[in-house]
C-alpha cells in the first residue's frame, strides 16, 4: 500500500512524546540491551520487533484488565493492547535513531461488525526510500506477524469484503482519538467500548 507522510520533517518521527517516551530510563536500558547482539539498524529493528512481539503479551491474550499506553509503562508491565505495543516498539526504534511512524487499520470483529481500530508501526530504515509497516501485536493461533522488508507480514491483512481498510497516513504521534480512549479507560473491558472503530 502507498503510505502518506503528512509531517514534513523526518525528525518528527524521531521525537519523544507522552506515549512514545523513548528518553525514559527503562526504554533506554532496553534499547541498550537489544543493541548488544545487533550490528546495524536492520538487525536492531528486527530484534526490537521480536522483543515487543514475543516478550510483551497482548493484554487480551493474557487476560490482563489494566490498560497500559505509555511505552515505558508497557515495558514495565510486560503487556499492552496493539496500540500500546506499537508505542513501545516506536520508542525502542526511535531511541536508536530509526524514524518510526504509527499506522492504523480499520478491521471487522469476528461477527463482521466494526471492530476497534488496530495499531501498528512503519519504519524508515537507512538506505531505503520507503516506509515498511510492521505489526508487533503478538502471535497466536491464526496470527503469524513477522518482521519483513520484502512484503508485509501483518497480523491481519485487510479484507475489503468486510469493509476493512488500511489507513495510509503516517502519524508522528498517536491519533488523538486512540490516545484519549487509552488514557481515560478504567480497564480493558471499558476500553473496547471507547476505542474508535474508524479514524
C-alpha positions as a LaTeX table, in Angstrom:
\begin{tabular}{lrrr}
\hline
Residue & $x$ (\AA) & $y$ (\AA) & $z$ (\AA) \\
\hline
Unk1 & 0.00 & 0.00 & 0.00 \\
Unk2 & 1.08 & 3.59 & $-0.54$ \\
Unk3 & 1.81 & 5.29 & 2.79 \\
Unk4 & 1.30 & 9.05 & 3.05 \\
Unk5 & 3.66 & 11.22 & 5.06 \\
Unk6 & 1.86 & 14.35 & 6.27 \\
Unk7 & 4.58 & 15.61 & 8.62 \\
Unk8 & 7.20 & 17.46 & 6.54 \\
Unk9 & 10.25 & 16.75 & 8.68 \\
Unk10 & 11.59 & 13.23 & 9.18 \\
Unk11 & 12.74 & 14.36 & 12.62 \\
Unk12 & 9.08 & 14.31 & 13.74 \\
Unk13 & 9.25 & 10.52 & 13.55 \\
Unk14 & 12.19 & 10.52 & 15.98 \\
Unk15 & 10.59 & 12.76 & 18.61 \\
Unk16 & 9.66 & 11.73 & 22.12 \\
Unk17 & 6.19 & 12.48 & 23.46 \\
Unk18 & 3.92 & 11.43 & 26.29 \\
Unk19 & 3.20 & 7.99 & 24.81 \\
Unk20 & 6.46 & 7.35 & 22.95 \\
Unk21 & 8.71 & 8.32 & 25.86 \\
Unk22 & 11.99 & 6.99 & 24.49 \\
Unk23 & 14.04 & 9.18 & 26.83 \\
Unk24 & 12.73 & 7.19 & 29.81 \\
Unk25 & 15.48 & 5.15 & 31.56 \\
Unk26 & 13.68 & 1.83 & 31.07 \\
Unk27 & 13.29 & 2.42 & 27.33 \\
Unk28 & 16.95 & 3.44 & 27.09 \\
Unk29 & 18.06 & 0.41 & 29.10 \\
Unk30 & 16.01 & $-1.98$ & 26.96 \\
Unk31 & 17.36 & $-0.40$ & 23.78 \\
Unk32 & 20.93 & $-0.74$ & 25.06 \\
Unk33 & 20.36 & $-4.42$ & 25.87 \\
Unk34 & 18.99 & $-5.04$ & 22.39 \\
Unk35 & 21.98 & $-3.30$ & 20.79 \\
Unk36 & 24.42 & $-5.78$ & 22.35 \\
Unk37 & 23.54 & $-8.51$ & 19.85 \\
Unk38 & 22.90 & $-6.31$ & 16.82 \\
Unk39 & 25.38 & $-4.96$ & 14.32 \\
Unk40 & 23.34 & $-2.45$ & 12.34 \\
Unk41 & 19.99 & $-0.68$ & 12.15 \\
Unk42 & 18.38 & $-3.59$ & 10.29 \\
Unk43 & 19.27 & $-6.25$ & 12.84 \\
Unk44 & 18.41 & $-3.89$ & 15.70 \\
Unk45 & 14.98 & $-3.13$ & 14.22 \\
Unk46 & 14.27 & $-6.83$ & 13.78 \\
Unk47 & 15.41 & $-7.57$ & 17.34 \\
Unk48 & 13.28 & $-4.77$ & 18.78 \\
Unk49 & 10.27 & $-6.05$ & 16.85 \\
Unk50 & 10.72 & $-9.61$ & 18.12 \\
Unk51 & 11.24 & $-8.32$ & 21.66 \\
Unk52 & 7.94 & $-6.42$ & 21.67 \\
Unk53 & 6.02 & $-9.08$ & 19.76 \\
Unk54 & 7.21 & $-12.03$ & 21.85 \\
Unk55 & 8.13 & $-10.81$ & 25.34 \\
Unk56 & 5.34 & $-8.27$ & 25.87 \\
Unk57 & 1.99 & $-10.04$ & 25.94 \\
Unk58 & $-1.10$ & $-8.69$ & 24.24 \\
Unk59 & $-3.37$ & $-7.74$ & 27.13 \\
Unk60 & $-6.35$ & $-9.53$ & 25.60 \\
Unk61 & $-4.42$ & $-12.76$ & 25.07 \\
Unk62 & $-3.01$ & $-12.61$ & 28.60 \\
Unk63 & $-6.33$ & $-11.72$ & 30.26 \\
Unk64 & $-4.92$ & $-8.51$ & 31.75 \\
Unk65 & $-7.55$ & $-5.97$ & 32.80 \\
Unk66 & $-5.35$ & $-2.90$ & 33.34 \\
Unk67 & $-4.64$ & $-0.57$ & 30.42 \\
Unk68 & $-1.09$ & 0.45 & 29.55 \\
Unk69 & $-0.36$ & 3.02 & 26.84 \\
Unk70 & 2.93 & 4.82 & 27.62 \\
Unk71 & 5.91 & 2.95 & 26.14 \\
Unk72 & 7.84 & 2.80 & 29.42 \\
Unk73 & 4.77 & 1.50 & 31.26 \\
Unk74 & 4.23 & $-1.16$ & 28.60 \\
Unk75 & 7.82 & $-2.35$ & 29.01 \\
Unk76 & 7.47 & $-2.36$ & 32.80 \\
Unk77 & 4.08 & $-4.12$ & 32.91 \\
Unk78 & 5.06 & $-6.54$ & 30.11 \\
Unk79 & 1.68 & $-6.27$ & 28.40 \\
Unk80 & $-0.46$ & $-3.94$ & 26.32 \\
Unk81 & $-3.00$ & $-3.94$ & 23.52 \\
Unk82 & $-1.88$ & $-3.40$ & 19.92 \\
Unk83 & $-1.67$ & 0.40 & 20.28 \\
Unk84 & 0.40 & 0.16 & 23.45 \\
Unk85 & 2.75 & $-2.37$ & 21.87 \\
Unk86 & 3.12 & $-0.10$ & 18.84 \\
Unk87 & 4.07 & 2.76 & 21.18 \\
Unk88 & 6.68 & 0.54 & 22.85 \\
Unk89 & 8.20 & $-0.55$ & 19.54 \\
Unk90 & 8.21 & 3.01 & 18.23 \\
Unk91 & 10.02 & 4.15 & 21.38 \\
Unk92 & 12.68 & 1.43 & 21.08 \\
Unk93 & 13.25 & 2.21 & 17.41 \\
Unk94 & 13.33 & 5.98 & 17.88 \\
Unk95 & 15.75 & 5.51 & 20.77 \\
Unk96 & 18.13 & 4.00 & 18.21 \\
Unk97 & 17.62 & 6.84 & 15.73 \\
Unk98 & 15.27 & 4.90 & 13.42 \\
Unk99 & 12.34 & 7.04 & 12.19 \\
Unk100 & 9.12 & 5.28 & 13.17 \\
Unk101 & 5.51 & 6.20 & 12.44 \\
Unk102 & 2.25 & 4.95 & 13.90 \\
Unk103 & $-0.26$ & 3.44 & 11.46 \\
Unk104 & $-3.81$ & 2.22 & 11.78 \\
Unk105 & $-6.21$ & $-0.27$ & 10.23 \\
Unk106 & $-9.99$ & $-0.46$ & 10.35 \\
Unk107 & $-10.84$ & $-4.11$ & 11.00 \\
Unk108 & $-14.07$ & $-6.02$ & 11.49 \\
Unk109 & $-14.97$ & $-8.04$ & 14.57 \\
Unk110 & $-15.49$ & $-11.79$ & 14.32 \\
Unk111 & $-19.19$ & $-11.30$ & 13.57 \\
Unk112 & $-18.45$ & $-8.83$ & 10.77 \\
Unk113 & $-19.42$ & $-5.73$ & 12.76 \\
Unk114 & $-16.91$ & $-2.85$ & 13.03 \\
Unk115 & $-14.12$ & $-3.61$ & 15.47 \\
Unk116 & $-11.75$ & $-1.23$ & 17.26 \\
Unk117 & $-9.12$ & 0.43 & 15.08 \\
Unk118 & $-5.92$ & $-1.64$ & 15.06 \\
Unk119 & $-2.49$ & $-0.06$ & 15.66 \\
Unk120 & 0.90 & $-0.89$ & 14.14 \\
Unk121 & 4.06 & 0.93 & 13.05 \\
Unk122 & 6.02 & 1.82 & 9.92 \\
Unk123 & 9.81 & 2.12 & 9.91 \\
Unk124 & 12.17 & 4.05 & 7.64 \\
Unk125 & 15.46 & 2.19 & 7.68 \\
Unk126 & 18.74 & 3.65 & 6.36 \\
Unk127 & 19.21 & 3.36 & 2.62 \\
Unk128 & 15.54 & 2.64 & 1.93 \\
Unk129 & 13.36 & 5.21 & 0.22 \\
Unk130 & 10.17 & 3.75 & 1.64 \\
Unk131 & 8.36 & 3.02 & 4.87 \\
Unk132 & 7.84 & $-0.60$ & 5.87 \\
Unk133 & 4.88 & $-1.49$ & 8.10 \\
Unk134 & 5.42 & $-3.92$ & 10.98 \\
Unk135 & 2.84 & $-5.33$ & 13.38 \\
Unk136 & 4.12 & $-6.25$ & 16.89 \\
Unk137 & 0.66 & $-7.23$ & 18.17 \\
Unk138 & 1.81 & $-10.71$ & 19.22 \\
Unk139 & 1.16 & $-14.04$ & 17.55 \\
Unk140 & $-1.41$ & $-16.66$ & 18.47 \\
Unk141 & $-3.24$ & $-19.38$ & 16.55 \\
Unk142 & $-4.30$ & $-17.80$ & 13.27 \\
Unk143 & $-1.93$ & $-14.82$ & 13.65 \\
Unk144 & 1.64 & $-15.00$ & 12.32 \\
Unk145 & 3.06 & $-11.48$ & 12.07 \\
Unk146 & 6.76 & $-11.21$ & 11.27 \\
Unk147 & 9.38 & $-8.53$ & 10.74 \\
Unk148 & 9.70 & $-8.22$ & 6.98 \\
Unk149 & 11.11 & $-5.78$ & 4.47 \\
Unk150 & 10.14 & $-7.95$ & 1.50 \\
Unk151 & 6.37 & $-7.87$ & 1.62 \\
Unk152 & 4.22 & $-7.20$ & 4.64 \\
Unk153 & 3.66 & $-9.91$ & 7.24 \\
Unk154 & 0.98 & $-8.25$ & 9.34 \\
Unk155 & $-1.28$ & $-9.81$ & 11.94 \\
Unk156 & $-4.34$ & $-9.13$ & 9.79 \\
Unk157 & $-4.25$ & $-8.22$ & 6.11 \\
Unk158 & $-7.41$ & $-6.23$ & 5.44 \\
Unk159 & $-10.46$ & $-7.86$ & 3.88 \\
Unk160 & $-12.28$ & $-5.39$ & 1.63 \\
Unk161 & $-15.40$ & $-7.56$ & 1.60 \\
Unk162 & $-15.81$ & $-6.74$ & 5.32 \\
Unk163 & $-15.17$ & $-3.02$ & 4.67 \\
Unk164 & $-11.75$ & $-3.25$ & 6.30 \\
Unk165 & $-9.12$ & $-0.74$ & 5.24 \\
Unk166 & $-5.52$ & 0.31 & 5.75 \\
Unk167 & $-5.28$ & 3.97 & 6.70 \\
Unk168 & $-2.34$ & 5.34 & 4.67 \\
Unk169 & $-1.33$ & 8.23 & 6.94 \\
Unk170 & 1.98 & 8.04 & 8.79 \\
Unk171 & 1.34 & 9.54 & 12.21 \\
Unk172 & 4.25 & 11.02 & 14.15 \\
Unk173 & 2.23 & 10.83 & 17.38 \\
Unk174 & $-0.70$ & 8.66 & 18.46 \\
Unk175 & $-4.01$ & 9.58 & 16.88 \\
Unk176 & $-5.84$ & 11.82 & 19.41 \\
Unk177 & $-8.96$ & 9.61 & 19.46 \\
Unk178 & $-6.91$ & 6.50 & 20.19 \\
Unk179 & $-4.80$ & 8.20 & 22.83 \\
Unk180 & $-7.85$ & 9.69 & 24.56 \\
Unk181 & $-9.50$ & 6.26 & 24.78 \\
Unk182 & $-6.34$ & 4.66 & 26.17 \\
Unk183 & $-5.75$ & 7.38 & 28.75 \\
Unk184 & $-9.31$ & 7.52 & 30.03 \\
Unk185 & $-10.16$ & 3.81 & 30.18 \\
Unk186 & $-10.75$ & 2.42 & 33.66 \\
Unk187 & $-9.94$ & $-1.08$ & 32.40 \\
Unk188 & $-9.64$ & $-3.06$ & 29.19 \\
Unk189 & $-13.33$ & $-4.00$ & 29.15 \\
Unk190 & $-14.27$ & $-0.32$ & 29.04 \\
Unk191 & $-11.54$ & 0.38 & 26.50 \\
Unk192 & $-13.11$ & $-2.00$ & 23.97 \\
Unk193 & $-16.21$ & 0.23 & 24.03 \\
Unk194 & $-14.36$ & 3.54 & 23.73 \\
Unk195 & $-11.68$ & 2.85 & 21.13 \\
Unk196 & $-12.72$ & 4.35 & 17.79 \\
Unk197 & $-13.95$ & 1.98 & 15.08 \\
Unk198 & $-12.76$ & 4.36 & 12.36 \\
Unk199 & $-10.47$ & 7.35 & 12.03 \\
\hline
\end{tabular}
